[in-house]
Amino acid sequence: MSIGNILKESLGIARKHTIIIVPPVLVSFLIGCLSIVVIGMRMTAMEPDAVGELGQGVTDLILVKSVLSVVGWIFYSFAQGMVASMMVEVEDKGQTSLGSGFGRANEMIVSLMAAGFILGVLLLLGFMLFVIPGLIVAFIFSFTFIVIMLEKRGPVDAMKRSIQIVRANASYTFKLFAAIIGIGFFLMVVTVVLSKLSLIGLLASMALTGSFMGYTYMVFIKAYQQFKESGSGFPRG
């Protein structure tokens, strides 16, 4: 399946079964509201007329944002687990529900959240080192949560499997990843503009961010299934 087809097919499923992307949308609202409250409190506590205290305040603000970033990935990991289970259920039964998605993701909650924490820290460090290392981390571990849900593996083992799958399908996965990054960059510009408009615009930007995260998960699930069917990166027999 071509990159264009997998993107279109995933979008078609998302439109027909919108409930699949609800989990990451809810997480986006949760993290967005939490960020507004926590960062807003830190900004209020900063004293602009005291240079030393202001410097400490900026340091604290960066720390708070870093912690929120990792916490966000922990929550998104569970959401991705729900998306994976719900998408598989749709393909098997033609329908799904938040309850069934939550139940199946909850069975792997420890592995999902442990992997979310590990990848959250790695991504934070990677993006702090001039972005490129962070993109590399996101690329090689893009199948981690899918493997946890569909192969029932632990976090470290799933990360190793993700590397194995990406290595066996490097060219295709890179093109797919690049396409997602391109779409994401465009949507990032849109969300920034929306967040500046009003409260409604800010809420819309959160919904758009969560929807894009859910769509991204669906795209990589389709890629995983395609690789599995062809046996590329999967053991024979």
PDB file of N, CA and C in Angstrom, residues 17-89:
ATOM      1  N   HIS A  17     -15.472   6.156  12.098  1.00  0.00           N
ATOM      2  CA  HIS A  17     -15.491   5.711  13.498  1.00  0.00           C
ATOM      3  C   HIS A  17     -14.740   6.739  14.352  1.00  0.00           C
ATOM      4  N   THR A  18     -15.327   7.912  14.457  1.00  0.00           N
ATOM      5  CA  THR A  18     -14.682   9.022  15.157  1.00  0.00           C
ATOM      6  C   THR A  18     -14.347   8.690  16.607  1.00  0.00           C
ATOM      7  N   ILE A  19     -15.097   7.766  17.184  1.00  0.00           N
ATOM      8  CA  ILE A  19     -14.892   7.397  18.579  1.00  0.00           C
ATOM      9  C   ILE A  19     -13.472   6.900  18.845  1.00  0.00           C
ATOM     10  N   ILE A  20     -12.804   6.395  17.802  1.00  0.00           N
ATOM     11  CA  ILE A  20     -11.452   5.858  17.969  1.00  0.00           C
ATOM     12  C   ILE A  20     -10.467   6.936  18.403  1.00  0.00           C
ATOM     13  N   ILE A  21     -10.662   8.173  17.924  1.00  0.00           N
ATOM     14  CA  ILE A  21      -9.711   9.234  18.263  1.00  0.00           C
ATOM     15  C   ILE A  21     -10.128  10.029  19.501  1.00  0.00           C
ATOM     16  N   VAL A  22     -11.233   9.632  20.131  1.00  0.00           N
ATOM     17  CA  VAL A  22     -11.683  10.334  21.337  1.00  0.00           C
ATOM     18  C   VAL A  22     -10.666  10.271  22.480  1.00  0.00           C
ATOM     19  N   PRO A  23     -10.033   9.106  22.761  1.00  0.00           N
ATOM     20  CA  PRO A  23      -9.077   9.043  23.880  1.00  0.00           C
ATOM     21  C   PRO A  23      -7.955  10.084  23.808  1.00  0.00           C
ATOM     22  N   PRO A  24      -7.229  10.200  22.681  1.00  0.00           N
ATOM     23  CA  PRO A  24      -6.178  11.233  22.639  1.00  0.00           C
ATOM     24  C   PRO A  24      -6.729  12.656  22.683  1.00  0.00           C
ATOM     25  N   VAL A  25      -7.948  12.859  22.194  1.00  0.00           N
ATOM     26  CA  VAL A  25      -8.556  14.190  22.278  1.00  0.00           C
ATOM     27  C   VAL A  25      -8.812  14.547  23.741  1.00  0.00           C
ATOM     28  N   LEU A  26      -9.320  13.587  24.508  1.00  0.00           N
ATOM     29  CA  LEU A  26      -9.566  13.816  25.934  1.00  0.00           C
ATOM     30  C   LEU A  26      -8.256  14.088  26.678  1.00  0.00           C
ATOM     31  N   VAL A  27      -7.209  13.342  26.315  1.00  0.00           N
ATOM     32  CA  VAL A  27      -5.904  13.566  26.942  1.00  0.00           C
ATOM     33  C   VAL A  27      -5.372  14.948  26.587  1.00  0.00           C
ATOM     34  N   SER A  28      -5.583  15.364  25.347  1.00  0.00           N
ATOM     35  CA  SER A  28      -5.132  16.684  24.921  1.00  0.00           C
ATOM     36  C   SER A  28      -5.801  17.778  25.745  1.00  0.00           C
ATOM     37  N   PHE A  29      -7.103  17.635  25.976  1.00  0.00           N
ATOM     38  CA  PHE A  29      -7.817  18.601  26.816  1.00  0.00           C
ATOM     39  C   PHE A  29      -7.284  18.568  28.251  1.00  0.00           C
ATOM     40  N   LEU A  30      -7.053  17.377  28.759  1.00  0.00           N
ATOM     41  CA  LEU A  30      -6.566  17.231  30.135  1.00  0.00           C
ATOM     42  C   LEU A  30      -5.208  17.893  30.319  1.00  0.00           C
ATOM     43  N   ILE A  31      -4.273  17.572  29.422  1.00  0.00           N
ATOM     44  CA  ILE A  31      -2.924  18.135  29.522  1.00  0.00           C
ATOM     45  C   ILE A  31      -2.934  19.632  29.233  1.00  0.00           C
ATOM     46  N   GLY A  32      -3.753  20.045  28.278  1.00  0.00           N
ATOM     47  CA  GLY A  32      -3.845  21.468  27.950  1.00  0.00           C
ATOM     48  C   GLY A  32      -4.351  22.289  29.124  1.00  0.00           C
ATOM     49  N   CYS A  33      -5.424  21.822  29.748  1.00  0.00           N
ATOM     50  CA  CYS A  33      -5.980  22.539  30.905  1.00  0.00           C
ATOM     51  C   CYS A  33      -5.024  22.504  32.084  1.00  0.00           C
ATOM     52  N   LEU A  34      -4.376  21.359  32.296  1.00  0.00           N
ATOM     53  CA  LEU A  34      -3.407  21.243  33.388  1.00  0.00           C
ATOM     54  C   LEU A  34      -2.244  22.205  33.177  1.00  0.00           C
ATOM     55  N   SER A  35      -1.803  22.330  31.931  1.00  0.00           N
ATOM     56  CA  SER A  35      -0.694  23.234  31.609  1.00  0.00           C
ATOM     57  C   SER A  35      -1.078  24.685  31.869  1.00  0.00           C
ATOM     58  N   ILE A  36      -2.304  25.038  31.476  1.00  0.00           N
ATOM     59  CA  ILE A  36      -2.768  26.409  31.685  1.00  0.00           C
ATOM     60  C   ILE A  36      -2.785  26.747  33.172  1.00  0.00           C
ATOM     61  N   VAL A  37      -3.294  25.833  33.979  1.00  0.00           N
ATOM     62  CA  VAL A  37      -3.402  26.077  35.419  1.00  0.00           C
ATOM     63  C   VAL A  37      -2.025  26.139  36.076  1.00  0.00           C
ATOM     64  N   VAL A  38      -1.208  25.101  35.836  1.00  0.00           N
ATOM     65  CA  VAL A  38       0.091  25.007  36.508  1.00  0.00           C
ATOM     66  C   VAL A  38       1.048  26.099  36.040  1.00  0.00           C
ATOM     67  N   ILE A  39       1.169  26.264  34.718  1.00  0.00           N
ATOM     68  CA  ILE A  39       2.087  27.286  34.190  1.00  0.00           C
ATOM     69  C   ILE A  39       1.582  28.682  34.541  1.00  0.00           C
ATOM     70  N   GLY A  40       0.256  28.860  34.522  1.00  0.00           N
ATOM     71  CA  GLY A  40      -0.303  30.148  34.909  1.00  0.00           C
ATOM     72  C   GLY A  40       0.046  30.501  36.345  1.00  0.00           C
ATOM     73  N   MET A  41       0.007  29.518  37.230  1.00  0.00           N
ATOM     74  CA  MET A  41       0.362  29.746  38.628  1.00  0.00           C
ATOM     75  C   MET A  41       1.835  30.108  38.768  1.00  0.00           C
ATOM     76  N   ARG A  42       2.687  29.441  37.987  1.00  0.00           N
ATOM     77  CA  ARG A  42       4.124  29.728  38.057  1.00  0.00           C
ATOM     78  C   ARG A  42       4.424  31.124  37.514  1.00  0.00           C
ATOM     79  N   MET A  43       3.735  31.522  36.438  1.00  0.00           N
ATOM     80  CA  MET A  43       3.940  32.850  35.862  1.00  0.00           C
ATOM     81  C   MET A  43       3.516  33.928  36.856  1.00  0.00           C
ATOM     82  N   THR A  44       2.425  33.682  37.555  1.00  0.00           N
ATOM     83  CA  THR A  44       1.941  34.646  38.540  1.00  0.00           C
ATOM     84  C   THR A  44       2.919  34.796  39.697  1.00  0.00           C
ATOM     85  N   ALA A  45       3.591  33.685  40.047  1.00  0.00           N
ATOM     86  CA  ALA A  45       4.507  33.689  41.187  1.00  0.00           C
ATOM     87  C   ALA A  45       5.846  34.356  40.873  1.00  0.00           C
ATOM     88  N   MET A  46       6.145  34.573  39.584  1.00  0.00           N
ATOM     89  CA  MET A  46       7.423  35.172  39.206  1.00  0.00           C
ATOM     90  C   MET A  46       7.440  36.667  39.508  1.00  0.00           C
ATOM     91  N   GLU A  47       8.565  37.160  40.021  1.00  0.00           N
ATOM     92  CA  GLU A  47       8.702  38.578  40.370  1.00  0.00           C
ATOM     93  C   GLU A  47       9.585  39.273  39.330  1.00  0.00           C
ATOM     94  N   PRO A  48       9.006  40.040  38.418  1.00  0.00           N
ATOM     95  CA  PRO A  48       9.793  40.667  37.354  1.00  0.00           C
ATOM     96  C   PRO A  48      10.738  41.756  37.839  1.00  0.00           C
ATOM     97  N   ASP A  49      10.518  42.277  39.079  1.00  0.00           N
ATOM     98  CA  ASP A  49      11.373  43.351  39.555  1.00  0.00           C
ATOM     99  C   ASP A  49      12.557  42.851  40.377  1.00  0.00           C
ATOM    100  N   ALA A  50      12.666  41.566  40.504  1.00  0.00           N
ATOM    101  CA  ALA A  50      13.794  40.990  41.240  1.00  0.00           C
ATOM    102  C   ALA A  50      14.531  40.041  40.317  1.00  0.00           C
ATOM    103  N   VAL A  51      15.679  40.457  39.816  1.00  0.00           N
ATOM    104  CA  VAL A  51      16.379  39.707  38.770  1.00  0.00           C
ATOM    105  C   VAL A  51      16.702  38.288  39.202  1.00  0.00           C
ATOM    106  N   GLY A  52      17.209  38.136  40.416  1.00  0.00           N
ATOM    107  CA  GLY A  52      17.571  36.804  40.891  1.00  0.00           C
ATOM    108  C   GLY A  52      16.370  35.897  40.989  1.00  0.00           C
ATOM    109  N   GLU A  53      15.267  36.425  41.552  1.00  0.00           N
ATOM    110  CA  GLU A  53      14.066  35.628  41.700  1.00  0.00           C
ATOM    111  C   GLU A  53      13.429  35.340  40.345  1.00  0.00           C
ATOM    112  N   LEU A  54      13.539  36.302  39.443  1.00  0.00           N
ATOM    113  CA  LEU A  54      13.004  36.087  38.102  1.00  0.00           C
ATOM    114  C   LEU A  54      13.744  34.954  37.408  1.00  0.00           C
ATOM    115  N   GLY A  55      15.078  34.942  37.566  1.00  0.00           N
ATOM    116  CA  GLY A  55      15.871  33.872  36.960  1.00  0.00           C
ATOM    117  C   GLY A  55      15.490  32.519  37.518  1.00  0.00           C
ATOM    118  N   GLN A  56      15.262  32.457  38.823  1.00  0.00           N
ATOM    119  CA  GLN A  56      14.840  31.212  39.446  1.00  0.00           C
ATOM    120  C   GLN A  56      13.459  30.811  38.954  1.00  0.00           C
ATOM    121  N   GLY A  57      12.601  31.843  38.764  1.00  0.00           N
ATOM    122  CA  GLY A  57      11.255  31.572  38.273  1.00  0.00           C
ATOM    123  C   GLY A  57      11.268  30.979  36.880  1.00  0.00           C
ATOM    124  N   VAL A  58      12.135  31.491  36.014  1.00  0.00           N
ATOM    125  CA  VAL A  58      12.251  30.963  34.655  1.00  0.00           C
ATOM    126  C   VAL A  58      12.731  29.512  34.691  1.00  0.00           C
ATOM    127  N   THR A  59      13.698  29.229  35.557  1.00  0.00           N
ATOM    128  CA  THR A  59      14.208  27.859  35.708  1.00  0.00           C
ATOM    129  C   THR A  59      13.098  26.925  36.169  1.00  0.00           C
ATOM    130  N   ASP A  60      12.334  27.392  37.154  1.00  0.00           N
ATOM    131  CA  ASP A  60      11.217  26.587  37.659  1.00  0.00           C
ATOM    132  C   ASP A  60      10.176  26.355  36.572  1.00  0.00           C
ATOM    133  N   LEU A  61       9.937  27.379  35.747  1.00  0.00           N
ATOM    134  CA  LEU A  61       8.950  27.271  34.671  1.00  0.00           C
ATOM    135  C   LEU A  61       9.374  26.226  33.648  1.00  0.00           C
ATOM    136  N   ILE A  62      10.655  26.224  33.315  1.00  0.00           N
ATOM    137  CA  ILE A  62      11.180  25.222  32.373  1.00  0.00           C
ATOM    138  C   ILE A  62      11.039  23.823  32.960  1.00  0.00           C
ATOM    139  N   LEU A  63      11.303  23.698  34.252  1.00  0.00           N
ATOM    140  CA  LEU A  63      11.170  22.408  34.926  1.00  0.00           C
ATOM    141  C   LEU A  63       9.725  21.933  34.910  1.00  0.00           C
ATOM    142  N   VAL A  64       8.803  22.850  35.184  1.00  0.00           N
ATOM    143  CA  VAL A  64       7.384  22.509  35.180  1.00  0.00           C
ATOM    144  C   VAL A  64       6.942  22.044  33.796  1.00  0.00           C
ATOM    145  N   LYS A  65       7.369  22.760  32.755  1.00  0.00           N
ATOM    146  CA  LYS A  65       7.022  22.381  31.388  1.00  0.00           C
ATOM    147  C   LYS A  65       7.598  21.012  31.032  1.00  0.00           C
ATOM    148  N   SER A  66       8.802  20.728  31.509  1.00  0.00           N
ATOM    149  CA  SER A  66       9.441  19.438  31.245  1.00  0.00           C
ATOM    150  C   SER A  66       8.663  18.303  31.901  1.00  0.00           C
ATOM    151  N   VAL A  67       8.262  18.528  33.153  1.00  0.00           N
ATOM    152  CA  VAL A  67       7.493  17.514  33.872  1.00  0.00           C
ATOM    153  C   VAL A  67       6.146  17.277  33.182  1.00  0.00           C
ATOM    154  N   LEU A  68       5.488  18.366  32.785  1.00  0.00           N
ATOM    155  CA  LEU A  68       4.207  18.244  32.091  1.00  0.00           C
ATOM    156  C   LEU A  68       4.359  17.489  30.770  1.00  0.00           C
ATOM    157  N   SER A  69       5.487  17.683  30.094  1.00  0.00           N
ATOM    158  CA  SER A  69       5.742  16.985  28.835  1.00  0.00           C
ATOM    159  C   SER A  69       5.808  15.474  29.050  1.00  0.00           C
ATOM    160  N   VAL A  70       6.537  15.058  30.082  1.00  0.00           N
ATOM    161  CA  VAL A  70       6.664  13.628  30.378  1.00  0.00           C
ATOM    162  C   VAL A  70       5.327  13.056  30.842  1.00  0.00           C
ATOM    163  N   VAL A  71       4.627  13.798  31.710  1.00  0.00           N
ATOM    164  CA  VAL A  71       3.306  13.363  32.176  1.00  0.00           C
ATOM    165  C   VAL A  71       2.347  13.211  30.999  1.00  0.00           C
ATOM    166  N   GLY A  72       2.447  14.137  30.049  1.00  0.00           N
ATOM    167  CA  GLY A  72       1.610  14.066  28.863  1.00  0.00           C
ATOM    168  C   GLY A  72       1.836  12.787  28.089  1.00  0.00           C
ATOM    169  N   TRP A  73       3.098  12.395  27.936  1.00  0.00           N
ATOM    170  CA  TRP A  73       3.404  11.173  27.199  1.00  0.00           C
ATOM    171  C   TRP A  73       2.898   9.934  27.930  1.00  0.00           C
ATOM    172  N   ILE A  74       2.892   9.978  29.256  1.00  0.00           N
ATOM    173  CA  ILE A  74       2.372   8.843  30.022  1.00  0.00           C
ATOM    174  C   ILE A  74       0.878   8.674  29.750  1.00  0.00           C
ATOM    175  N   PHE A  75       0.148   9.787  29.749  1.00  0.00           N
ATOM    176  CA  PHE A  75      -1.291   9.721  29.465  1.00  0.00           C
ATOM    177  C   PHE A  75      -1.552   9.360  28.008  1.00  0.00           C
ATOM    178  N   TYR A  76      -0.763   9.937  27.108  1.00  0.00           N
ATOM    179  CA  TYR A  76      -0.937   9.625  25.685  1.00  0.00           C
ATOM    180  C   TYR A  76      -0.629   8.151  25.395  1.00  0.00           C
ATOM    181  N   SER A  77       0.254   7.552  26.172  1.00  0.00           N
ATOM    182  CA  SER A  77       0.578   6.137  25.966  1.00  0.00           C
ATOM    183  C   SER A  77      -0.654   5.271  26.203  1.00  0.00           C
ATOM    184  N   PHE A  78      -1.409   5.605  27.237  1.00  0.00           N
ATOM    185  CA  PHE A  78      -2.631   4.851  27.513  1.00  0.00           C
ATOM    186  C   PHE A  78      -3.658   5.101  26.413  1.00  0.00           C
ATOM    187  N   ALA A  79      -3.742   6.351  25.958  1.00  0.00           N
ATOM    188  CA  ALA A  79      -4.666   6.686  24.873  1.00  0.00           C
ATOM    189  C   ALA A  79      -4.305   5.918  23.607  1.00  0.00           C
ATOM    190  N   GLN A  80      -3.010   5.774  23.338  1.00  0.00           N
ATOM    191  CA  GLN A  80      -2.592   5.041  22.150  1.00  0.00           C
ATOM    192  C   GLN A  80      -2.947   3.565  22.274  1.00  0.00           C
ATOM    193  N   GLY A  81      -2.854   3.046  23.498  1.00  0.00           N
ATOM    194  CA  GLY A  81      -3.271   1.667  23.727  1.00  0.00           C
ATOM    195  C   GLY A  81      -4.750   1.486  23.427  1.00  0.00           C
ATOM    196  N   MET A  82      -5.559   2.456  23.836  1.00  0.00           N
ATOM    197  CA  MET A  82      -6.994   2.404  23.550  1.00  0.00           C
ATOM    198  C   MET A  82      -7.261   2.482  22.050  1.00  0.00           C
ATOM    199  N   VAL A  83      -6.561   3.383  21.371  1.00  0.00           N
ATOM    200  CA  VAL A  83      -6.746   3.527  19.920  1.00  0.00           C
ATOM    201  C   VAL A  83      -6.410   2.222  19.203  1.00  0.00           C
ATOM    202  N   ALA A  84      -5.303   1.594  19.594  1.00  0.00           N
ATOM    203  CA  ALA A  84      -4.885   0.337  18.955  1.00  0.00           C
ATOM    204  C   ALA A  84      -5.945  -0.744  19.134  1.00  0.00           C
ATOM    205  N   SER A  85      -6.432  -0.920  20.352  1.00  0.00           N
ATOM    206  CA  SER A  85      -7.418  -1.972  20.614  1.00  0.00           C
ATOM    207  C   SER A  85      -8.752  -1.669  19.923  1.00  0.00           C
ATOM    208  N   MET A  86      -9.147  -0.396  19.917  1.00  0.00           N
ATOM    209  CA  MET A  86     -10.420  -0.010  19.286  1.00  0.00           C
ATOM    210  C   MET A  86     -10.362  -0.155  17.776  1.00  0.00           C
ATOM    211  N   MET A  87      -9.219   0.170  17.184  1.00  0.00           N
ATOM    212  CA  MET A  87      -9.089   0.067  15.736  1.00  0.00           C
ATOM    213  C   MET A  87      -9.127  -1.399  15.293  1.00  0.00           C
ATOM    214  N   VAL A  88      -8.456  -2.250  16.044  1.00  0.00           N
ATOM    215  CA  VAL A  88      -8.477  -3.680  15.731  1.00  0.00           C
ATOM    216  C   VAL A  88      -9.899  -4.228  15.865  1.00  0.00           C
ATOM    217  N   GLU A  89     -10.601  -3.772  16.897  1.00  0.00           N
ATOM    218  CA  GLU A  89     -11.981  -4.227  17.109  1.00  0.00           C
ATOM    219  C   GLU A  89     -12.894  -3.774  15.980  1.00  0.00           C
TER     220      GLU A  89
END
